[in-house]
Short mmCIF file of C-alpha atoms and ligand atoms in Angstrom, two decimals:
data_model
loop_
_atom_site.label_atom_id
_atom_site.label_comp_id
_atom_site.label_asym_id
_atom_site.label_seq_id
_atom_site.Cartn_x
_atom_site.Cartn_y
_atom_site.Cartn_z
CA UNK Q 1 -30.07 -18.54 31.25
CA UNK Q 2 -26.22 -18.10 29.78
CA UNK Q 3 -25.14 -20.71 27.48
CA UNK Q 4 -23.02 -23.37 28.88
CA UNK Q 5 -19.78 -22.37 28.31
CA UNK Q 6 -19.03 -25.18 25.87
CA UNK Q 7 -22.06 -24.15 23.01
CA UNK Q 8 -21.09 -20.78 22.65
CA UNK Q 9 -21.48 -20.66 18.97
CA UNK Q 10 -19.82 -17.72 17.18
CA UNK Q 11 -17.39 -14.06 18.28
CA UNK Q 12 -20.69 -11.73 20.61
CA UNK Q 13 -20.28 -8.56 18.47
CA UNK Q 14 -19.84 -6.29 21.84
CA UNK Q 15 -16.48 -3.86 22.25
CA UNK Q 16 -14.19 -5.73 23.53
CA UNK Q 17 -11.96 -3.81 26.25
CA UNK Q 18 -9.26 -6.59 26.10
CA UNK Q 19 -9.65 -7.11 29.96
CA UNK Q 20 -8.09 -9.97 30.10
CA UNK Q 21 -3.87 -9.76 29.14
CA UNK Q 22 -1.80 -12.81 26.98
CA UNK Q 23 0.26 -14.46 27.53
CA UNK Q 24 2.01 -15.51 23.96
CA UNK Q 25 1.53 -15.08 20.63
CA UNK Q 26 2.82 -16.53 17.43
CA UNK Q 27 2.52 -15.95 14.31
CA UNK Q 28 3.79 -19.09 11.93
CA UNK Q 29 5.59 -17.67 8.09
CA UNK Q 30 7.88 -20.52 7.65
CA UNK Q 31 6.14 -21.80 4.69
CA UNK Q 32 8.43 -21.95 0.98
CA UNK Q 33 4.01 -19.76 -0.18
CA UNK Q 34 5.65 -22.00 -3.59
CA UNK Q 35 2.01 -20.69 -5.08
CA UNK Q 36 2.67 -17.55 -5.39
CA UNK Q 37 5.12 -18.50 -7.80
CA UNK Q 38 7.46 -15.32 -6.83
CA UNK Q 39 11.09 -14.58 -5.68
CA UNK Q 40 9.43 -13.03 -3.29
CA UNK Q 41 8.28 -14.28 0.33
CA UNK Q 42 4.33 -14.61 -0.28
CA UNK Q 43 4.69 -12.39 3.55
CA UNK Q 44 6.71 -10.31 1.90
CA UNK Q 45 3.92 -9.48 -0.43
CA UNK Q 46 2.55 -5.62 -0.50
CA UNK Q 47 -1.30 -5.11 0.66
CA UNK Q 48 -2.67 -1.32 0.75
CA UNK Q 49 1.18 -0.17 1.22
CA UNK Q 50 2.01 -2.31 4.28
CA UNK Q 51 3.78 -6.37 3.78
CA UNK Q 52 1.14 -8.79 4.35
CA UNK Q 53 2.98 -10.07 7.58
CA UNK Q 54 3.80 -6.27 9.11
CA UNK Q 55 -0.44 -6.57 8.97
CA UNK Q 56 -0.44 -9.35 10.41
CA UNK Q 57 1.58 -8.67 12.62
CA UNK Q 58 0.92 -4.79 13.73
CA UNK Q 59 -2.74 -6.36 14.64
CA UNK Q 60 -1.45 -9.17 16.52
CA UNK Q 61 0.91 -6.21 18.20
CA UNK Q 62 -2.01 -4.33 20.27
CA UNK Q 63 -3.32 -7.05 22.24
CA UNK Q 64 0.30 -6.35 23.42
CA UNK Q 65 1.18 -10.05 23.85
CA UNK Q 66 3.38 -10.16 26.94
CA UNK Q 67 5.95 -12.12 24.07
CA UNK Q 68 5.52 -12.16 20.19
CA UNK Q 69 7.49 -15.10 18.14
CA UNK Q 70 7.27 -15.32 14.42
CA UNK Q 71 7.58 -18.96 13.50
CA UNK Q 72 10.61 -18.58 10.02
CA UNK Q 73 11.87 -20.68 7.85
CA UNK Q 74 11.23 -20.42 4.17
CA UNK Q 75 13.45 -16.78 2.83
CA UNK Q 76 14.23 -16.43 7.02
CA UNK Q 77 16.94 -13.25 6.05
CA UNK Q 78 14.44 -11.82 4.31
CA UNK Q 79 11.52 -12.27 6.48
CA UNK Q 80 12.93 -11.47 9.11
CA UNK Q 81 15.15 -8.20 8.56
CA UNK Q 82 11.85 -6.82 7.37
CA UNK Q 83 9.81 -7.64 10.84
CA UNK Q 84 12.72 -6.70 12.30
CA UNK Q 85 11.76 -2.86 10.71
CA UNK Q 86 7.95 -2.71 11.48
CA UNK Q 87 8.57 -4.73 15.49
CA UNK Q 88 12.39 -5.46 17.70
CA UNK Q 89 9.99 -6.80 19.38
CA UNK Q 90 9.50 -9.49 18.08
CA UNK Q 91 11.41 -13.37 18.53
CA UNK Q 92 12.61 -14.82 15.05
CA UNK Q 93 11.67 -19.27 15.99
CA UNK Q 94 14.15 -21.13 13.41
CA UNK Q 95 11.68 -23.49 11.30
CA UNK Q 96 14.99 -25.66 9.44
CA UNK Q 97 12.94 -28.32 8.18
CA UNK Q 98 8.94 -27.61 7.26
CA UNK Q 99 6.91 -30.66 8.68
CA UNK Q 100 3.51 -28.88 8.98
CA UNK Q 101 1.98 -26.48 11.69
CA UNK Q 102 2.26 -28.50 14.45
CA UNK Q 103 6.00 -28.83 13.51
CA UNK Q 104 6.22 -25.46 14.02
CA UNK Q 105 4.16 -24.97 17.15
CA UNK Q 106 7.24 -27.72 18.47
CA UNK Q 107 9.38 -25.43 17.72
CA UNK Q 108 7.92 -22.28 18.79
CA UNK Q 109 7.00 -23.77 22.25
CA UNK Q 110 10.57 -25.85 22.87
CA UNK Q 111 11.76 -22.75 25.02
CA UNK Q 112 9.05 -20.90 26.13
CA UNK Q 113 8.82 -21.30 30.32
CA UNK Q 114 5.69 -19.39 30.34
CA UNK Q 115 1.96 -20.47 31.51
CA UNK Q 116 -0.90 -18.68 30.15
CA UNK Q 117 -2.70 -17.89 26.50
CA UNK Q 118 -0.80 -18.61 23.79
CA UNK Q 119 -2.54 -16.99 20.56
CA UNK Q 120 -1.85 -18.14 17.31
CA UNK Q 121 -2.17 -17.37 13.84
CA UNK Q 122 -0.78 -17.90 10.22
CA UNK Q 123 1.26 -14.90 8.98
CA UNK Q 124 -0.46 -14.91 5.88
CA UNK Q 125 -4.22 -14.06 6.26
CA UNK Q 126 -3.35 -10.17 6.13
CA UNK Q 127 -6.49 -9.15 7.13
CA UNK Q 128 -8.25 -10.38 10.45
CA UNK Q 129 -8.10 -7.19 12.84
CA UNK Q 130 -7.36 -6.75 16.04
CA UNK Q 131 -11.11 -6.61 17.74
CA UNK Q 132 -12.22 -9.65 16.54
CA UNK Q 133 -8.73 -11.28 17.55
CA UNK Q 134 -9.73 -9.25 20.63
CA UNK Q 135 -13.48 -10.36 21.17
CA UNK Q 136 -12.08 -13.91 20.33
CA UNK Q 137 -10.02 -13.68 23.35
CA UNK Q 138 -13.29 -12.77 25.87
CA UNK Q 139 -14.64 -15.32 24.48
CA UNK Q 140 -11.68 -18.23 25.18
CA UNK Q 141 -11.20 -16.71 28.53
CA UNK Q 142 -14.74 -15.93 29.93
CA UNK Q 143 -15.40 -20.11 28.67
CA UNK Q 144 -12.91 -21.33 30.23
CA UNK Q 145 -11.62 -22.91 27.79
CA UNK Q 146 -8.55 -25.43 26.97
CA UNK Q 147 -8.78 -24.20 23.35
CA UNK Q 148 -11.15 -22.59 21.26
CA UNK Q 149 -10.61 -22.85 17.13
CA UNK Q 150 -11.67 -19.64 15.13
CA UNK Q 151 -13.62 -20.36 13.00
CA UNK Q 152 -16.28 -19.13 9.26
CA UNK Q 153 -18.93 -20.16 7.65
CA UNK Q 154 -17.79 -19.71 3.14
CA UNK Q 155 -19.33 -19.38 1.11
CA UNK Q 156 -16.05 -21.59 -1.19
CA UNK Q 157 -14.31 -24.00 1.54
CA UNK Q 158 -12.27 -25.93 -0.69
CA UNK Q 159 -8.77 -25.92 0.19
CA UNK Q 160 -9.48 -25.22 3.78
CA UNK Q 161 -9.49 -27.14 6.88
CA UNK Q 162 -13.12 -28.42 8.07
CA UNK Q 163 -14.90 -28.24 11.14
CA UNK Q 164 -16.23 -31.39 12.44
CA UNK Q 165 -19.39 -30.20 14.70
CA UNK Q 166 -20.84 -33.11 17.00
CA UNK Q 167 -25.38 -32.88 17.58
CA UNK Q 168 -24.12 -30.23 20.62
CA UNK Q 169 -22.48 -27.84 18.38
CA UNK Q 170 -19.03 -28.81 19.82
CA UNK Q 171 -16.18 -29.50 17.87
CA UNK Q 172 -14.66 -32.90 17.24
CA UNK Q 173 -12.25 -32.18 15.17
CA UNK Q 174 -10.97 -31.09 11.82
CA UNK Q 175 -9.98 -33.13 9.12
CA UNK Q 176 -7.79 -31.01 6.33
CA UNK Q 177 -8.76 -30.90 2.67
CA UNK Q 178 -6.55 -33.59 1.24
CA UNK Q 179 -8.07 -36.18 3.50
CA UNK Q 180 -11.27 -35.05 4.04
CA UNK Q 181 -14.21 -37.66 2.43
CA UNK Q 182 -16.68 -36.28 0.07
CA UNK Q 183 -19.00 -35.63 3.27
CA UNK Q 184 -16.78 -33.52 5.32
CA UNK Q 185 -16.11 -32.24 2.20
CA UNK Q 186 -19.71 -30.58 2.21
CA UNK Q 187 -19.08 -28.70 5.56
CA UNK Q 188 -18.37 -24.97 4.61
CA UNK Q 189 -17.83 -24.08 8.45
CA UNK Q 190 -14.02 -23.46 8.00
CA UNK Q 191 -10.79 -23.87 10.40
CA UNK Q 192 -9.69 -20.28 9.97
CA UNK Q 193 -6.08 -21.14 11.30
CA UNK Q 194 -6.80 -19.01 14.82
CA UNK Q 195 -6.19 -20.27 17.39
CA UNK Q 196 -5.89 -19.48 21.49
CA UNK Q 197 -4.33 -22.45 23.56
CA UNK Q 198 -3.93 -23.04 27.63
CA UNK Q 199 0.01 -22.99 26.72
CA UNK Q 200 1.22 -26.05 28.97
CA UNK Q 201 -2.06 -28.01 27.92
CA UNK Q 202 -0.76 -26.73 23.86
CA UNK Q 203 2.73 -28.31 25.36
CA UNK Q 204 1.39 -31.93 26.11
CA UNK Q 205 -0.84 -32.54 23.11
CA UNK Q 206 1.88 -31.50 19.98
CA UNK Q 207 4.71 -33.53 21.54
CA UNK Q 208 2.29 -35.92 21.03
CA UNK Q 209 1.61 -35.51 17.08
CA UNK Q 210 1.97 -38.33 14.32
CA UNK Q 211 2.91 -37.50 10.71
CA UNK Q 212 -0.09 -40.60 9.57
CA UNK Q 213 -1.80 -38.10 7.37
CA UNK Q 214 -2.46 -37.48 3.51
CA UNK Q 215 0.32 -35.19 3.96
CA UNK Q 216 2.88 -36.45 6.07
CA UNK Q 217 3.11 -33.59 8.12
CA UNK Q 218 2.74 -32.53 11.81
CA UNK Q 219 -1.43 -30.55 11.65
CA UNK Q 220 -1.22 -28.52 14.40
CA UNK Q 221 -5.72 -29.16 14.08
CA UNK Q 222 -5.04 -32.40 15.60
CA UNK Q 223 -4.00 -31.57 18.72
CA UNK Q 224 -8.04 -30.24 18.88
CA UNK Q 225 -9.36 -34.09 19.57
CA UNK Q 226 -6.01 -34.92 21.72
CA UNK Q 227 -7.05 -31.97 24.22
CA UNK Q 228 -10.59 -33.26 24.30
CA UNK Q 229 -9.40 -36.91 24.72
CA UNK Q 230 -6.86 -34.90 27.53
CA UNK Q 231 -10.60 -34.08 29.37
CA UNK Q 232 -9.66 -30.23 27.58
CA UNK Q 233 -12.05 -28.17 26.85
CA UNK Q 234 -11.81 -27.41 23.21
CA UNK Q 235 -14.64 -25.28 21.86
CA UNK Q 236 -15.12 -23.48 17.54
CA UNK Q 237 -15.93 -20.27 17.86
CA UNK Q 238 -17.00 -19.03 14.44
CA UNK Q 239 -16.61 -15.64 13.46
CA UNK Q 240 -18.86 -12.51 12.38
CA UNK Q 241 -16.99 -11.53 9.28
CA UNK Q 242 -16.11 -14.26 6.89
CA UNK Q 243 -13.47 -12.86 4.96
CA UNK Q 244 -11.39 -11.11 7.07
CA UNK Q 245 -9.84 -14.54 7.53
CA UNK Q 246 -8.95 -15.07 3.85
CA UNK Q 247 -5.80 -16.28 4.00
CA UNK Q 248 -3.37 -15.28 0.65
CA UNK Q 249 -1.96 -18.22 -1.92
CA UNK Q 250 -2.13 -17.70 -4.49
CA UNK Q 251 -1.78 -14.21 -7.05
CA UNK Q 252 -5.49 -13.94 -7.18
CA UNK Q 253 -6.92 -14.29 -3.35
CA UNK Q 254 -3.76 -11.72 -3.05
CA UNK Q 255 -5.81 -9.30 -4.92
CA UNK Q 256 -9.27 -9.67 -3.71
CA UNK Q 257 -7.41 -9.61 -0.45
CA UNK Q 258 -5.76 -6.51 -1.60
CA UNK Q 259 -9.94 -4.99 -2.91
CA UNK Q 260 -11.17 -5.73 0.52
CA UNK Q 261 -8.95 -3.63 2.31
CA UNK Q 262 -9.31 -1.31 -0.16
CA UNK Q 263 -12.14 -1.32 0.60
CA UNK Q 264 -12.67 -0.78 4.09
CA UNK Q 265 -9.48 1.70 3.70
CA UNK Q 266 -11.94 3.88 2.14
CA UNK Q 267 -14.29 3.50 4.29
CA UNK Q 268 -13.35 4.74 6.60
CA UNK Q 269 -11.45 8.30 5.03
CA UNK Q 270 -15.40 8.53 3.52
CA UNK Q 271 -16.72 7.77 7.56
CA UNK Q 272 -14.30 11.08 8.50
CA UNK Q 273 -16.09 13.52 5.21
CA UNK Q 274 -13.71 12.46 2.24
CA UNK Q 275 -15.55 12.63 -0.64
CA UNK Q 276 -14.61 9.59 -3.15
CA UNK Q 277 -16.41 9.65 -5.17
CA UNK Q 278 -15.51 5.92 -7.04
CA UNK Q 279 -14.74 4.03 -4.13
CA UNK Q 280 -13.64 1.20 -5.91
CA UNK Q 281 -10.76 2.65 -9.02
CA UNK Q 282 -9.53 4.47 -5.91
CA UNK Q 283 -6.36 3.19 -4.33
CA UNK Q 284 -5.20 4.86 -0.84
CA UNK Q 285 -2.72 3.23 1.89
CA UNK Q 286 -2.84 3.12 5.18
CA UNK Q 287 -0.84 5.10 5.91
CA UNK Q 288 -1.96 7.64 4.14
CA UNK Q 289 -4.02 10.77 5.96
CA UNK Q 290 -6.09 12.44 4.09
CA UNK Q 291 -8.54 16.08 5.72
CA UNK Q 292 -12.02 15.90 5.74
CA UNK Q 293 -13.23 17.74 2.19
CA UNK Q 294 -10.70 16.37 0.48
CA UNK Q 295 -12.38 14.85 -3.03
CA UNK Q 296 -10.43 12.25 -4.64
CA UNK Q 297 -11.64 10.95 -8.05
CA UNK Q 298 -11.61 7.98 -10.29
CA UNK Q 299 -8.12 5.99 -10.61
CA UNK Q 300 -6.38 7.47 -8.02
CA UNK Q 301 -3.12 6.38 -5.67
CA UNK Q 302 -2.37 7.55 -2.56
CA UNK Q 303 0.72 6.05 -1.42
CA UNK Q 304 3.78 6.35 1.16
CA UNK Q 305 3.64 9.17 3.15
CA UNK Q 306 1.34 10.95 1.50
CA UNK Q 307 -1.15 13.58 3.73
CA UNK Q 308 -3.32 15.55 1.90
CA UNK Q 309 -5.16 18.50 3.51
CA UNK Q 310 -9.14 19.10 3.53
CA UNK Q 311 -11.24 20.60 0.14
CA UNK Q 312 -8.90 19.45 -1.96
CA UNK Q 313 -9.03 18.10 -5.21
CA UNK Q 314 -6.98 14.29 -6.72
CA UNK Q 315 -7.19 13.47 -9.45
CA UNK Q 316 -8.64 11.78 -11.46
CA UNK Q 317 -6.04 9.60 -13.25
CA UNK Q 318 -3.06 10.74 -9.57
CA UNK Q 319 -0.83 9.30 -8.83
CA UNK Q 320 0.33 10.67 -4.97
CA UNK Q 321 3.83 8.82 -3.60
CA UNK Q 322 4.71 10.37 -0.18
CA UNK Q 323 3.38 13.79 -1.36
CA UNK Q 324 2.07 16.64 1.05
CA UNK Q 325 -0.47 18.24 0.03
CA UNK Q 326 -2.45 21.48 1.54
CA UNK Q 327 -5.82 22.26 2.08
CA UNK Q 328 -7.42 23.64 -1.22
CA UNK Q 329 -4.79 22.49 -3.35
CA UNK Q 330 -6.08 19.99 -6.64
CA UNK Q 331 -3.60 17.67 -7.92
CA UNK Q 332 -5.03 16.75 -11.47
CA UNK Q 333 -3.85 13.73 -13.19
CA UNK Q 334 -0.91 13.87 -11.60
CA UNK Q 335 2.16 11.90 -10.74
CA UNK Q 336 4.06 13.89 -7.67
CA UNK Q 337 6.64 11.77 -6.16
CA UNK Q 338 8.71 12.70 -2.78
CA UNK Q 339 6.97 16.68 -2.59
CA UNK Q 340 5.54 19.17 -0.99
CA UNK Q 341 2.22 20.63 -2.37
CA UNK Q 342 1.25 24.07 -0.93
CA UNK Q 343 -2.25 24.53 -0.24
CA UNK Q 344 -4.25 26.00 -2.56
CA UNK Q 345 -1.34 25.51 -5.69
CA UNK Q 346 -2.06 23.77 -8.53
CA UNK Q 347 -1.20 20.71 -10.24
CA UNK Q 348 -1.93 19.85 -14.08
CA UNK Q 349 -3.15 18.08 -15.90
CA UNK Q 350 -0.66 15.78 -17.70
CA UNK Q 351 2.26 16.97 -15.20
CA UNK Q 352 5.05 15.04 -13.37
CA UNK Q 353 6.78 16.36 -9.94
CA UNK Q 354 9.50 14.33 -8.71
CA UNK Q 355 11.76 14.30 -5.33
CA UNK Q 356 12.54 16.96 -4.10
CA UNK Q 357 9.57 19.80 -5.38
CA UNK Q 358 7.72 22.00 -3.84
CA UNK Q 359 5.92 23.76 -4.74
CA UNK Q 360 4.55 26.65 -2.39
CA UNK Q 361 1.06 28.57 -1.31
CA UNK Q 362 -1.14 28.57 -4.57
CA UNK Q 363 1.76 28.24 -7.17
CA UNK Q 364 0.65 26.79 -10.60
CA UNK Q 365 2.30 23.11 -12.55
CA UNK Q 366 0.75 23.66 -15.55
CA UNK Q 367 0.27 21.04 -18.27
CA UNK Q 368 2.43 19.24 -19.22
CA UNK Q 369 4.75 19.99 -16.83
CA UNK Q 370 8.29 18.64 -15.20
CA UNK Q 371 9.95 19.50 -12.14
CA UNK Q 372 12.51 17.76 -9.79
CA UNK Q 373 14.57 19.05 -7.00
CA UNK Q 374 13.25 22.13 -7.24
CA UNK Q 375 11.66 24.36 -4.94
CA UNK Q 376 8.77 27.21 -6.22
CA UNK Q 377 7.73 30.04 -4.52
CA UNK Q 378 4.23 31.74 -3.29
CA UNK Q 379 2.25 32.00 -6.52
CA UNK Q 380 4.43 31.55 -9.00
CA UNK Q 381 3.95 30.13 -11.98
CA UNK Q 382 4.35 27.03 -14.77
CA UNK Q 383 2.13 27.43 -16.73
CA UNK Q 384 2.76 24.84 -19.39
CA UNK Q 385 5.24 22.27 -21.33
CA UNK Q 386 7.64 23.48 -19.31
CA UNK Q 387 10.79 21.39 -17.88
CA UNK Q 388 12.62 22.67 -14.27
CA UNK Q 389 15.48 21.49 -13.16
CA UNK Q 390 17.12 22.08 -9.77
CA UNK Q 391 15.74 25.56 -9.26
CA UNK Q 392 15.06 27.43 -6.52
CA UNK Q 393 12.53 30.45 -8.14
CA UNK Q 394 11.71 33.24 -5.88
CA UNK Q 395 7.55 34.47 -5.51
CA UNK Q 396 4.96 35.95 -7.87
CA UNK Q 397 7.62 34.67 -11.35
CA UNK Q 398 6.21 33.02 -14.04
CA UNK Q 399 7.72 31.30 -16.52
CA UNK Q 400 6.52 31.35 -19.76
CA UNK Q 401 5.59 27.94 -21.71
CA UNK Q 402 8.33 25.29 -23.30
CA UNK Q 403 11.15 27.05 -21.25
CA UNK Q 404 14.30 24.00 -19.90
CA UNK Q 405 15.74 24.77 -16.91
CA UNK Q 406 19.26 23.33 -18.73
CA UNK Q 407 20.42 21.88 -15.38
CA UNK Q 408 22.65 18.88 -16.72
CA UNK Q 409 26.04 19.48 -18.65
CA UNK Q 410 26.04 15.86 -19.88
CA UNK Q 411 28.25 14.87 -16.39
CA UNK Q 412 27.21 17.11 -13.55
CA UNK Q 413 24.15 18.96 -12.70
CA UNK Q 414 23.38 22.47 -11.85
CA UNK Q 415 21.46 24.96 -9.60
CA UNK Q 416 19.78 28.01 -11.68
CA UNK Q 417 18.36 31.28 -9.60
CA UNK Q 418 15.65 33.38 -10.24
CA UNK Q 419 13.64 35.95 -8.44
CA UNK Q 420 10.38 37.65 -7.39
CA UNK Q 421 8.09 38.71 -10.29
CA UNK Q 422 11.03 37.31 -12.70
CA UNK Q 423 8.88 37.43 -15.94
CA UNK Q 424 10.62 34.31 -18.16
CA UNK Q 425 9.49 34.31 -21.71
CA UNK Q 426 8.32 31.64 -23.45
CA UNK Q 427 10.76 29.54 -24.78
CA UNK Q 428 13.93 30.20 -23.20
CA UNK Q 429 16.53 28.00 -22.24
CA UNK Q 430 18.35 29.06 -19.07
CA UNK Q 431 21.72 26.76 -19.30
CA UNK Q 432 22.52 26.88 -15.48
CA UNK Q 433 23.90 27.41 -13.29
CA UNK Q 434 22.50 31.13 -13.65
CA UNK Q 435 21.60 33.42 -12.08
CA UNK Q 436 17.72 36.19 -12.38
CA UNK Q 437 17.37 38.89 -10.87
CA UNK Q 438 14.34 39.96 -9.13
CA UNK Q 439 11.50 41.83 -11.94
CA UNK Q 440 13.96 41.03 -14.68
CA UNK Q 441 12.43 39.56 -18.03
CA UNK Q 442 13.73 37.51 -20.29
CA UNK Q 443 13.40 37.39 -24.33
CA UNK Q 444 11.22 34.81 -25.80
CA UNK Q 445 13.52 32.24 -27.25
CA UNK Q 446 16.59 33.78 -25.75
CA UNK Q 447 19.36 31.01 -24.43
CA UNK Q 448 19.73 32.23 -21.31
CA UNK Q 449 24.16 31.82 -20.43
CA UNK Q 450 25.19 34.55 -17.66
CA UNK Q 451 23.52 36.56 -14.99
CA UNK Q 452 21.10 38.75 -15.61
CA UNK Q 453 21.03 41.95 -13.37
CA UNK Q 454 17.41 43.16 -10.94
CA UNK Q 455 15.31 44.92 -13.47
CA UNK Q 456 16.91 43.37 -16.59
CA UNK Q 457 15.70 42.48 -20.02
CA UNK Q 458 17.84 39.06 -21.06
CA UNK Q 459 18.05 38.91 -25.07
CA UNK Q 460 20.00 35.67 -26.04
CA UNK Q 461 18.77 34.90 -29.54
CA UNK Q 462 20.04 36.80 -33.11
CA UNK Q 463 17.82 39.67 -34.45
CA UNK Q 464 15.38 38.55 -36.88
CA UNK Q 465 16.37 39.09 -40.46
CA UNK Q 466 13.97 39.59 -42.86
CA UNK Q 467 14.39 38.13 -46.95
CA UNK Q 468 11.73 40.03 -48.84
CA UNK Q 469 10.30 37.71 -51.65
CA UNK Q 470 12.27 34.30 -51.13
CA UNK Q 471 8.29 32.85 -50.81
CA UNK Q 472 7.35 33.55 -54.27
CA UNK Q 473 11.21 33.29 -56.04
CA UNK Q 474 12.10 29.85 -54.65
CA UNK Q 475 8.82 27.88 -54.15
CA UNK Q 476 6.92 29.91 -57.00
CA UNK Q 477 3.80 27.31 -57.85
CA UNK Q 478 3.01 27.21 -54.94
CA UNK Q 479 0.08 27.36 -52.77
CA UNK Q 480 2.01 29.36 -50.02
CA UNK Q 481 3.54 32.03 -52.77
CA UNK Q 482 0.01 32.32 -54.50
CA UNK Q 483 -1.31 33.76 -51.36
CA UNK Q 484 1.02 35.87 -50.62
CA UNK Q 485 1.04 36.97 -54.24
CA UNK Q 486 -2.73 38.20 -53.60
CA UNK Q 487 -0.91 39.63 -50.69
CA UNK Q 488 0.41 42.06 -52.74
CA UNK Q 489 4.01 40.12 -52.18
CA UNK Q 490 6.38 40.11 -55.63
CA UNK Q 491 9.97 39.22 -56.15
CA UNK Q 492 11.09 42.08 -56.06
CA UNK Q 493 13.71 41.41 -52.13
CA UNK Q 494 13.91 45.78 -51.66
CA UNK Q 495 11.81 46.85 -48.83
CA UNK Q 496 8.19 47.89 -50.42
CA UNK Q 497 6.55 51.01 -48.81
C1 UD1 N 1 -3.42 -24.18 7.47
C2 UD1 N 1 -4.64 -25.34 8.73
C3 UD1 N 1 -6.29 -26.21 7.77
C4 UD1 N 1 -6.23 -24.34 7.76
C5 UD1 N 1 -6.34 -22.90 7.43
C6 UD1 N 1 -6.01 -21.35 7.62
C7 UD1 N 1 -2.42 -27.22 8.89
C8 UD1 N 1 -2.66 -28.84 9.22
N1 UD1 N 1 -4.59 -26.67 8.54
O1 UD1 N 1 -3.90 -25.52 5.94
O2 UD1 N 1 -7.27 -26.43 8.58
O3 UD1 N 1 -7.97 -24.31 7.43
O4 UD1 N 1 -4.63 -23.14 7.31
O5 UD1 N 1 -5.55 -20.78 6.22
O6 UD1 N 1 -2.44 -26.24 10.22
N2 UD1 N 1 4.54 -23.41 8.32
C9 UD1 N 1 4.66 -23.16 8.88
N3 UD1 N 1 4.96 -24.22 9.18
C10 UD1 N 1 5.70 -25.30 8.32
C11 UD1 N 1 4.13 -24.74 7.34
C12 UD1 N 1 3.00 -24.33 7.96
O7 UD1 N 1 5.30 -22.25 9.83
O8 UD1 N 1 5.88 -26.45 8.04
C13 UD1 N 1 2.91 -21.54 8.50
C14 UD1 N 1 2.97 -21.06 7.01
O9 UD1 N 1 4.05 -20.30 6.87
C15 UD1 N 1 1.56 -20.57 7.49
C16 UD1 N 1 0.34 -21.37 8.45
O10 UD1 N 1 1.95 -22.24 8.91
O11 UD1 N 1 1.86 -19.55 6.73
C17 UD1 N 1 -0.51 -22.21 7.26
O12 UD1 N 1 0.53 -23.18 6.45
P1 UD1 N 1 -0.23 -23.64 5.34
O13 UD1 N 1 0.53 -25.02 5.49
O14 UD1 N 1 -0.44 -22.69 4.05
O15 UD1 N 1 -1.86 -24.25 6.24
P2 UD1 N 1 -2.71 -24.53 4.80
O16 UD1 N 1 -3.10 -25.33 4.00
O17 UD1 N 1 -3.01 -23.06 4.61
CA1 CA N 2 -2.10 -20.72 4.10
#
């Protein structure tokens, strides 16, 4: 026979079908976040490319609550502005003075007429998954609870509210760390700050809260005992994975949560067929897409809207921010931002592709190459030590080592246009605006200031002159002079044989 509902101790592990509708969700995010010691509001710090509050709101939104409210207070303007961008339907509740979590809920319920179930959670627990919340809702509604508290067993419960149960496993109260005697501090089951309530019961109970505690605040946690005293059914429900409920109060917890999120994201990619050589040093934003059979080498960071095609090779030590990488391309020890790398193209080692770079299929941006705002045609190569800025390069073209696209005259930027199958000699300076026709060549070391027609050779450097015997006359006694003499040179400036 099934256990009586009130004694259900933990979440069930079966998948939730989210059959139960959630009328209201309230996210508490008015706190100061002082322990972050930051000018940035706590919930606007980033984890895996998304703010902490963004993680919370996107998981809660998956439950499709009828109304989603966020309680804001400290740094209200910047928090609201951010949330409006990521979740336009959120209703903001302003808690002018931070008088505790119970006060925050009083304010959030003040004008709320809706009946039904409300989910309450904090804006600083970014690892909570919607699947867990859905299971929590299932257990809460199946057990017909008036209030359910999601709890967790923490290896180190310091700082959290402790769950006090009786022998029948029923929750009696939540005791805050600062109010807890030593024997309560020994309890390792903590309040995660995630609750489900019957809205009417909660409204009645929060109205009665008192601030007779060590922090002089209205504790939301005190409603548990009150709801029980009023005949409501309360249950503490243990989550399966405590790491999901970790809260962020300082930078060390931020890093701890970021590492857990990193592992979670990497795991998903690996399960989907992406080869990640060292998941502990590979950081992939939640927004990044990677096709199967791509390989990511260690110490790489894939960020923003980056998309990686199948069989691509990324890293080691590569940063890609908003980069589209085609299938079978490789990007090694390089930094690329806001650009496109075609299928089969190769980048690096040690290259920097800046915004607006569009590297065509099978093209190459080799070692120590910087490119910005340029289109490089199919199969064209920039193999070594070059700067390419504001250029349009056709297909099958080769840019010799140490070529510079001189795009900046000190005031304005200018464009360079290069055709198909062009051969730019090493160390060419292409002084923009300038245009090189299809199949043209430039002589190594040229400073090209005028257009070169198709098929022509642009030669723009002084003709070479050899001053014979110079070393023997001007540097006599040096090793160079000795070996030159041995090689048949003499002091005369006359042309020998
Ligand atoms: C709270 C719980 C504690 C629980 C822990 C889980 C209470 C009294 N304690 O403690 O039992 O173990 O969360 O992380 O609830 N907030 C407001 N307005 C306020 C005060 C807080 O919106 O006036 C928001 C904060 O921004 C935060 C959340 O409520 O997102 C929790 O507040 P916080 O001060 O972090 O509570 P804890 O001390 O962590
Ligand atoms: Ca907290």
